[in-house]
């Protein structure tokens, strides 16, 4: 009886334990792949929102762009930043961006 029991333990350790371990690893990898797929879909959705054309590309004149910037209280390159916070490449060479005045920091009236 003990010989059969030892043989069963040997078979389990030799064949079933690696099989169970492999199945657990496969389950973990499947869940990881599902998570990465979901993250990829979210990234694709963000990239789709990055395709909004700037005001100049929409055919607005410089005066119309300035008027919209005053109305929105921020310039177009701030409105249409990429989802990661970076400016668009086209903004860096745009005449509206290059001609914009540099904001002056407001000083508080409290002096130390």
PDB file of C-alpha atoms in Angstrom:
ATOM      1  CA  UNK A   1       0.000   0.000   0.000  1.00  0.00           C
ATOM      2  CA  UNK A   2       2.770   2.467   0.829  1.00  0.00           C
ATOM      3  CA  UNK A   3       4.510   1.641  -2.463  1.00  0.00           C
ATOM      4  CA  UNK A   4       1.384   2.587  -4.424  1.00  0.00           C
ATOM      5  CA  UNK A   5       1.021   5.768  -2.366  1.00  0.00           C
ATOM      6  CA  UNK A   6       4.639   6.728  -3.043  1.00  0.00           C
ATOM      7  CA  UNK A   7       4.135   6.015  -6.773  1.00  0.00           C
ATOM      8  CA  UNK A   8       1.036   8.250  -6.813  1.00  0.00           C
ATOM      9  CA  UNK A   9       2.944  11.078  -5.115  1.00  0.00           C
ATOM     10  CA  UNK A  10       5.771  10.619  -7.618  1.00  0.00           C
ATOM     11  CA  UNK A  11       3.363  10.772 -10.562  1.00  0.00           C
ATOM     12  CA  UNK A  12       1.710  13.866  -9.093  1.00  0.00           C
ATOM     13  CA  UNK A  13       5.031  15.624  -8.540  1.00  0.00           C
ATOM     14  CA  UNK A  14       6.397  14.565 -11.914  1.00  0.00           C
ATOM     15  CA  UNK A  15       3.403  15.340 -14.157  1.00  0.00           C
ATOM     16  CA  UNK A  16       0.497  17.063 -12.454  1.00  0.00           C
ATOM     17  CA  UNK A  17       2.387  19.698 -10.422  1.00  0.00           C
ATOM     18  CA  UNK A  18       4.129  21.175 -13.508  1.00  0.00           C
ATOM     19  CA  UNK A  19       0.835  21.017 -15.409  1.00  0.00           C
ATOM     20  CA  UNK A  20      -1.019  22.887 -12.662  1.00  0.00           C
ATOM     21  CA  UNK A  21       1.814  25.414 -12.366  1.00  0.00           C
ATOM     22  CA  UNK A  22       1.736  25.962 -16.145  1.00  0.00           C
ATOM     23  CA  UNK A  23      -2.030  26.491 -16.060  1.00  0.00           C
ATOM     24  CA  UNK A  24      -1.665  29.060 -13.267  1.00  0.00           C
ATOM     25  CA  UNK A  25       0.998  30.918 -15.242  1.00  0.00           C
ATOM     26  CA  UNK A  26      -1.202  30.870 -18.352  1.00  0.00           C
ATOM     27  CA  UNK A  27      -4.128  32.261 -16.348  1.00  0.00           C
ATOM     28  CA  UNK A  28      -1.942  35.064 -14.982  1.00  0.00           C
ATOM     29  CA  UNK A  29      -0.606  35.895 -18.458  1.00  0.00           C
ATOM     30  CA  UNK A  30      -4.122  35.929 -19.910  1.00  0.00           C
ATOM     31  CA  UNK A  31      -5.254  38.431 -17.276  1.00  0.00           C
ATOM     32  CA  UNK A  32      -2.157  40.539 -17.926  1.00  0.00           C
ATOM     33  CA  UNK A  33      -2.854  40.496 -21.667  1.00  0.00           C
ATOM     34  CA  UNK A  34      -6.468  41.550 -21.067  1.00  0.00           C
ATOM     35  CA  UNK A  35      -5.285  44.476 -18.956  1.00  0.00           C
ATOM     36  CA  UNK A  36      -2.772  45.534 -21.620  1.00  0.00           C
ATOM     37  CA  UNK A  37      -5.485  45.302 -24.292  1.00  0.00           C
ATOM     38  CA  UNK A  38      -7.744  47.576 -22.234  1.00  0.00           C
ATOM     39  CA  UNK A  39      -4.896  50.078 -21.735  1.00  0.00           C
ATOM     40  CA  UNK A  40      -4.227  50.020 -25.473  1.00  0.00           C
ATOM     41  CA  UNK A  41      -7.882  50.767 -26.209  1.00  0.00           C
ATOM     42  CA  UNK A  42      -7.763  53.688 -23.763  1.00  0.00           C
ATOM     43  CA  UNK A  43      -4.617  55.009 -25.462  1.00  0.00           C
ATOM     44  CA  UNK A  44      -6.332  54.764 -28.842  1.00  0.00           C
ATOM     45  CA  UNK A  45      -9.293  56.741 -27.493  1.00  0.00           C
ATOM     46  CA  UNK A  46      -6.931  59.448 -26.215  1.00  0.00           C
ATOM     47  CA  UNK A  47      -5.134  59.601 -29.559  1.00  0.00           C
ATOM     48  CA  UNK A  48      -8.472  60.055 -31.295  1.00  0.00           C
ATOM     49  CA  UNK A  49      -9.145  63.096 -29.114  1.00  0.00           C
ATOM     50  CA  UNK A  50      -5.689  64.463 -30.063  1.00  0.00           C
ATOM     51  CA  UNK A  51      -6.827  64.787 -33.687  1.00  0.00           C
ATOM     52  CA  UNK A  52      -8.811  67.985 -33.038  1.00  0.00           C
ATOM     53  CA  UNK A  53      -7.603  70.537 -35.615  1.00  0.00           C
ATOM     54  CA  UNK A  54      -6.225  73.816 -34.380  1.00  0.00           C
ATOM     55  CA  UNK A  55      -7.943  77.093 -35.140  1.00  0.00           C
ATOM     56  CA  UNK A  56      -5.512  78.025 -37.873  1.00  0.00           C
ATOM     57  CA  UNK A  57      -6.081  74.669 -39.574  1.00  0.00           C
ATOM     58  CA  UNK A  58      -9.807  75.395 -39.402  1.00  0.00           C
ATOM     59  CA  UNK A  59      -9.182  78.424 -41.623  1.00  0.00           C
ATOM     60  CA  UNK A  60      -9.620  81.175 -39.035  1.00  0.00           C
ATOM     61  CA  UNK A  61      -7.744  84.437 -39.471  1.00  0.00           C
ATOM     62  CA  UNK A  62      -5.247  85.692 -36.897  1.00  0.00           C
ATOM     63  CA  UNK A  63      -7.799  88.227 -35.623  1.00  0.00           C
ATOM     64  CA  UNK A  64     -10.461  85.530 -35.236  1.00  0.00           C
ATOM     65  CA  UNK A  65      -7.983  83.336 -33.379  1.00  0.00           C
ATOM     66  CA  UNK A  66      -7.109  86.172 -30.992  1.00  0.00           C
ATOM     67  CA  UNK A  67     -10.812  86.868 -30.450  1.00  0.00           C
ATOM     68  CA  UNK A  68     -11.490  83.222 -29.605  1.00  0.00           C
ATOM     69  CA  UNK A  69      -8.469  83.151 -27.283  1.00  0.00           C
ATOM     70  CA  UNK A  70      -9.828  86.147 -25.383  1.00  0.00           C
ATOM     71  CA  UNK A  71     -13.264  84.532 -25.223  1.00  0.00           C
ATOM     72  CA  UNK A  72     -11.885  81.212 -23.927  1.00  0.00           C
ATOM     73  CA  UNK A  73      -9.406  83.012 -21.626  1.00  0.00           C
ATOM     74  CA  UNK A  74      -6.595  80.877 -22.977  1.00  0.00           C
ATOM     75  CA  UNK A  75      -4.776  80.646 -26.293  1.00  0.00           C
ATOM     76  CA  UNK A  76      -5.485  77.943 -28.852  1.00  0.00           C
ATOM     77  CA  UNK A  77      -2.262  76.028 -28.148  1.00  0.00           C
ATOM     78  CA  UNK A  78      -3.392  75.618 -24.546  1.00  0.00           C
ATOM     79  CA  UNK A  79      -6.870  74.527 -25.598  1.00  0.00           C
ATOM     80  CA  UNK A  80      -5.640  71.891 -28.008  1.00  0.00           C
ATOM     81  CA  UNK A  81      -2.741  70.382 -26.073  1.00  0.00           C
ATOM     82  CA  UNK A  82      -2.150  66.677 -26.556  1.00  0.00           C
ATOM     83  CA  UNK A  83      -3.562  64.299 -23.972  1.00  0.00           C
ATOM     84  CA  UNK A  84      -0.083  63.862 -22.480  1.00  0.00           C
ATOM     85  CA  UNK A  85       0.168  67.634 -21.898  1.00  0.00           C
ATOM     86  CA  UNK A  86       2.677  68.355 -24.673  1.00  0.00           C
ATOM     87  CA  UNK A  87       2.187  71.037 -27.283  1.00  0.00           C
ATOM     88  CA  UNK A  88       1.515  69.924 -30.820  1.00  0.00           C
ATOM     89  CA  UNK A  89       4.464  70.118 -33.196  1.00  0.00           C
ATOM     90  CA  UNK A  90       2.496  72.387 -35.517  1.00  0.00           C
ATOM     91  CA  UNK A  91       1.980  74.892 -32.651  1.00  0.00           C
ATOM     92  CA  UNK A  92       5.717  75.368 -32.150  1.00  0.00           C
ATOM     93  CA  UNK A  93       6.092  76.862 -35.626  1.00  0.00           C
ATOM     94  CA  UNK A  94       2.703  78.588 -35.809  1.00  0.00           C
ATOM     95  CA  UNK A  95       2.764  82.376 -36.234  1.00  0.00           C
ATOM     96  CA  UNK A  96       0.009  82.769 -33.635  1.00  0.00           C
ATOM     97  CA  UNK A  97       2.127  80.938 -31.028  1.00  0.00           C
ATOM     98  CA  UNK A  98       5.322  82.758 -32.000  1.00  0.00           C
ATOM     99  CA  UNK A  99       3.655  86.197 -31.953  1.00  0.00           C
ATOM    100  CA  UNK A 100       2.002  85.691 -28.569  1.00  0.00           C
ATOM    101  CA  UNK A 101       3.143  87.893 -25.728  1.00  0.00           C
ATOM    102  CA  UNK A 102       4.825  86.320 -22.748  1.00  0.00           C
ATOM    103  CA  UNK A 103       2.561  86.308 -19.688  1.00  0.00           C
ATOM    104  CA  UNK A 104       3.725  88.602 -16.907  1.00  0.00           C
ATOM    105  CA  UNK A 105       3.562  87.090 -13.418  1.00  0.00           C
ATOM    106  CA  UNK A 106       1.288  88.932 -11.029  1.00  0.00           C
ATOM    107  CA  UNK A 107       2.993  90.097  -7.831  1.00  0.00           C
ATOM    108  CA  UNK A 108       1.031  90.107  -4.631  1.00  0.00           C
ATOM    109  CA  UNK A 109       0.647  93.332  -2.686  1.00  0.00           C
ATOM    110  CA  UNK A 110       2.017  91.710   0.471  1.00  0.00           C
ATOM    111  CA  UNK A 111       5.722  92.481   1.020  1.00  0.00           C
ATOM    112  CA  UNK A 112       7.836  90.623   3.490  1.00  0.00           C
TER     113      UNK A 112
END
